[in-house]
């Protein structure tokens, strides 16, 4: 009995991690990776953001960059901005670019 419960638990765990790795990632989970420094609204007004001097992602200086330039910066990192090359797929990076664009329109 105990072992079948354990199997059920493991299958649930595997299903959940597969969902995270799929092509339709949860936006909240993605945004959490960036919010530590950039804030949910992209303003960079967080303790970590202020100490690193992050730019306001809604500003014209950032918004005038092309989608490709933004994607490259997110993938490769820049100065005190960490690289996300190992942790994000191209699709996830493009979703974040779309998200950064949506911040400016508010
Ligand atoms: C550990 C803190 C930190 C995290 C986490 C972080 N950033 Fe940054 N980000 C920075 C800093 C610092 C800069 C300013 C880099 C510089 O000096 O040019 C920056 C800059 C940027 C820029 C502007 C381009 C540039 O380099 O000036 C974009 C776009 C950006 N971040 C997107 C993201 C996205 C999307 C995520 C989540 C995947 C993310 N950042 C996660 C710290 C962070």
mmCIF file of C-alpha atoms and ligand atoms in Angstrom:
data_model
loop_
_atom_site.group_PDB
_atom_site.id
_atom_site.type_symbol
_atom_site.label_atom_id
_atom_site.label_comp_id
_atom_site.label_asym_id
_atom_site.label_seq_id
_atom_site.Cartn_x
_atom_site.Cartn_y
_atom_site.Cartn_z
ATOM 1 C CA UNK A 1 0.000 0.000 0.000
ATOM 2 C CA UNK A 2 2.728 2.397 0.981
ATOM 3 C CA UNK A 3 4.670 1.834 -2.214
ATOM 4 C CA UNK A 4 1.641 2.421 -4.460
ATOM 5 C CA UNK A 5 1.104 5.747 -2.719
ATOM 6 C CA UNK A 6 4.725 6.581 -3.348
ATOM 7 C CA UNK A 7 4.324 5.698 -7.031
ATOM 8 C CA UNK A 8 1.258 7.933 -7.274
ATOM 9 C CA UNK A 9 3.202 10.767 -5.658
ATOM 10 C CA UNK A 10 6.115 10.333 -8.066
ATOM 11 C CA UNK A 11 3.822 10.293 -11.104
ATOM 12 C CA UNK A 12 2.149 13.493 -9.910
ATOM 13 C CA UNK A 13 5.537 15.078 -9.418
ATOM 14 C CA UNK A 14 6.682 14.071 -12.905
ATOM 15 C CA UNK A 15 3.474 15.370 -14.505
ATOM 16 C CA UNK A 16 3.909 18.714 -12.784
ATOM 17 C CA UNK A 17 7.509 19.172 -13.821
ATOM 18 C CA UNK A 18 6.611 18.202 -17.392
ATOM 19 C CA UNK A 19 3.973 20.955 -17.380
ATOM 20 C CA UNK A 20 6.604 23.484 -16.375
ATOM 21 C CA UNK A 21 8.922 22.379 -19.164
ATOM 22 C CA UNK A 22 6.224 22.469 -21.868
ATOM 23 C CA UNK A 23 5.947 25.094 -24.606
ATOM 24 C CA UNK A 24 3.108 26.922 -22.877
ATOM 25 C CA UNK A 25 4.804 28.024 -19.672
ATOM 26 C CA UNK A 26 2.906 29.657 -16.862
ATOM 27 C CA UNK A 27 3.478 33.367 -17.231
ATOM 28 C CA UNK A 28 3.510 33.863 -13.466
ATOM 29 C CA UNK A 29 6.338 31.395 -13.079
ATOM 30 C CA UNK A 30 8.315 33.122 -15.836
ATOM 31 C CA UNK A 31 7.704 36.592 -14.495
ATOM 32 C CA UNK A 32 8.825 35.523 -11.024
ATOM 33 C CA UNK A 33 12.300 34.971 -12.471
ATOM 34 C CA UNK A 34 12.497 38.630 -13.426
ATOM 35 C CA UNK A 35 10.348 40.253 -10.734
ATOM 36 C CA UNK A 36 13.044 39.880 -8.065
ATOM 37 C CA UNK A 37 15.005 42.654 -9.759
ATOM 38 C CA UNK A 38 12.563 44.257 -12.205
ATOM 39 C CA UNK A 39 9.329 44.134 -10.177
ATOM 40 C CA UNK A 40 5.993 42.769 -11.491
ATOM 41 C CA UNK A 41 5.375 46.099 -13.238
ATOM 42 C CA UNK A 42 8.867 46.352 -14.787
ATOM 43 C CA UNK A 43 9.689 49.547 -12.903
ATOM 44 C CA UNK A 44 12.742 48.027 -11.198
ATOM 45 C CA UNK A 45 11.497 49.452 -7.915
ATOM 46 C CA UNK A 46 12.527 46.503 -5.705
ATOM 47 C CA UNK A 47 15.333 46.345 -3.096
ATOM 48 C CA UNK A 48 17.376 44.103 -5.409
ATOM 49 C CA UNK A 49 16.590 46.289 -8.431
ATOM 50 C CA UNK A 50 17.579 49.511 -6.698
ATOM 51 C CA UNK A 51 20.886 48.082 -5.462
ATOM 52 C CA UNK A 52 21.773 46.883 -8.970
ATOM 53 C CA UNK A 53 20.474 49.979 -10.712
ATOM 54 C CA UNK A 54 18.054 48.203 -13.080
ATOM 55 C CA UNK A 55 16.484 50.294 -15.841
ATOM 56 C CA UNK A 56 12.718 50.895 -16.007
ATOM 57 C CA UNK A 57 11.541 48.350 -18.602
ATOM 58 C CA UNK A 58 8.595 50.619 -19.504
ATOM 59 C CA UNK A 59 10.953 53.459 -20.504
ATOM 60 C CA UNK A 60 11.467 54.582 -24.081
ATOM 61 C CA UNK A 61 15.149 53.581 -23.973
ATOM 62 C CA UNK A 62 14.130 49.936 -23.488
ATOM 63 C CA UNK A 63 10.960 49.981 -25.598
ATOM 64 C CA UNK A 64 12.783 51.346 -28.653
ATOM 65 C CA UNK A 65 14.953 48.181 -28.778
ATOM 66 C CA UNK A 66 13.774 45.595 -31.299
ATOM 67 C CA UNK A 67 12.278 42.255 -30.190
ATOM 68 C CA UNK A 68 15.483 40.581 -31.286
ATOM 69 C CA UNK A 69 17.701 42.932 -29.312
ATOM 70 C CA UNK A 70 15.578 42.410 -26.197
ATOM 71 C CA UNK A 71 15.660 38.630 -26.678
ATOM 72 C CA UNK A 72 19.448 38.696 -27.011
ATOM 73 C CA UNK A 73 19.870 40.814 -23.875
ATOM 74 C CA UNK A 74 17.645 38.468 -21.848
ATOM 75 C CA UNK A 75 19.433 35.377 -23.155
ATOM 76 C CA UNK A 76 22.995 36.603 -22.813
ATOM 77 C CA UNK A 77 22.602 38.928 -19.858
ATOM 78 C CA UNK A 78 24.210 42.340 -19.660
ATOM 79 C CA UNK A 79 26.429 43.922 -16.990
ATOM 80 C CA UNK A 80 24.695 43.158 -13.634
ATOM 81 C CA UNK A 81 21.784 41.444 -15.394
ATOM 82 C CA UNK A 82 22.292 37.644 -15.186
ATOM 83 C CA UNK A 83 22.244 35.391 -18.256
ATOM 84 C CA UNK A 84 19.178 33.179 -18.777
ATOM 85 C CA UNK A 85 20.701 31.141 -21.556
ATOM 86 C CA UNK A 86 20.673 27.902 -19.546
ATOM 87 C CA UNK A 87 17.244 28.265 -17.968
ATOM 88 C CA UNK A 88 14.928 29.709 -20.644
ATOM 89 C CA UNK A 89 13.974 28.413 -24.081
ATOM 90 C CA UNK A 90 13.725 30.734 -27.087
ATOM 91 C CA UNK A 91 9.892 30.530 -26.833
ATOM 92 C CA UNK A 92 9.973 31.575 -23.190
ATOM 93 C CA UNK A 93 12.278 34.503 -23.961
ATOM 94 C CA UNK A 94 9.919 35.660 -26.746
ATOM 95 C CA UNK A 95 6.959 35.462 -24.327
ATOM 96 C CA UNK A 96 8.877 37.721 -21.963
ATOM 97 C CA UNK A 97 9.604 40.175 -24.779
ATOM 98 C CA UNK A 98 5.834 40.311 -25.438
ATOM 99 C CA UNK A 99 5.292 40.841 -21.728
ATOM 100 C CA UNK A 100 7.814 43.724 -21.619
ATOM 101 C CA UNK A 101 5.932 45.333 -24.546
ATOM 102 C CA UNK A 102 2.618 45.003 -22.705
ATOM 103 C CA UNK A 103 4.045 46.894 -19.716
ATOM 104 C CA UNK A 104 4.677 50.025 -21.771
ATOM 105 C CA UNK A 105 1.094 50.292 -23.009
ATOM 106 C CA UNK A 106 -0.346 50.626 -19.512
HETATM 107 C C1 LIG B 1 19.441 39.475 -10.440
HETATM 108 C C2 LIG B 1 18.722 40.635 -10.950
HETATM 109 C C3 LIG B 1 18.034 40.521 -12.299
HETATM 110 C C4 LIG B 1 17.159 39.544 -12.726
HETATM 111 C C5 LIG B 1 16.693 38.311 -11.968
HETATM 112 C C6 LIG B 1 16.738 39.940 -14.059
HETATM 113 N N1 LIG B 1 17.332 41.120 -14.423
HETATM 114 FE FE1 LIG B 1 17.048 42.136 -16.167
HETATM 115 N N2 LIG B 1 18.408 43.533 -15.583
HETATM 116 C C7 LIG B 1 19.094 43.530 -14.393
HETATM 117 C C8 LIG B 1 20.065 44.620 -14.398
HETATM 118 C C9 LIG B 1 21.029 44.968 -13.262
HETATM 119 C C10 LIG B 1 19.919 45.268 -15.648
HETATM 120 C C11 LIG B 1 20.734 46.465 -16.168
HETATM 121 C C12 LIG B 1 21.930 45.912 -16.921
HETATM 122 C C13 LIG B 1 22.830 47.021 -17.401
HETATM 123 O O1 LIG B 1 23.591 47.519 -16.587
HETATM 124 O O2 LIG B 1 22.738 47.356 -18.579
HETATM 125 C C14 LIG B 1 18.877 44.568 -16.376
HETATM 126 C C15 LIG B 1 18.447 44.902 -17.641
HETATM 127 C C16 LIG B 1 17.426 44.280 -18.327
HETATM 128 C C17 LIG B 1 16.912 44.681 -19.613
HETATM 129 C C18 LIG B 1 17.356 45.888 -20.415
HETATM 130 C C19 LIG B 1 18.528 45.582 -21.269
HETATM 131 C C20 LIG B 1 19.809 45.952 -20.597
HETATM 132 O O3 LIG B 1 20.638 45.057 -20.384
HETATM 133 O O4 LIG B 1 20.013 47.136 -20.254
HETATM 134 C C21 LIG B 1 15.930 43.812 -19.958
HETATM 135 C C22 LIG B 1 15.090 43.824 -21.234
HETATM 136 C C23 LIG B 1 15.814 42.855 -18.875
HETATM 137 N N3 LIG B 1 16.727 43.168 -17.894
HETATM 138 C C24 LIG B 1 14.911 41.811 -18.864
HETATM 139 C C25 LIG B 1 14.878 40.823 -17.873
HETATM 140 C C26 LIG B 1 14.022 39.669 -17.914
HETATM 141 C C27 LIG B 1 12.992 39.373 -18.996
HETATM 142 C C28 LIG B 1 14.288 38.927 -16.798
HETATM 143 C C29 LIG B 1 13.688 37.580 -16.398
HETATM 144 C C30 LIG B 1 13.984 36.465 -17.255
HETATM 145 C C31 LIG B 1 15.319 39.633 -16.043
HETATM 146 N N4 LIG B 1 15.643 40.777 -16.726
HETATM 147 C C32 LIG B 1 15.835 39.220 -14.827
HETATM 148 C C33 LIG B 1 18.917 42.643 -13.346
HETATM 149 C C34 LIG B 1 18.135 41.499 -13.381
#
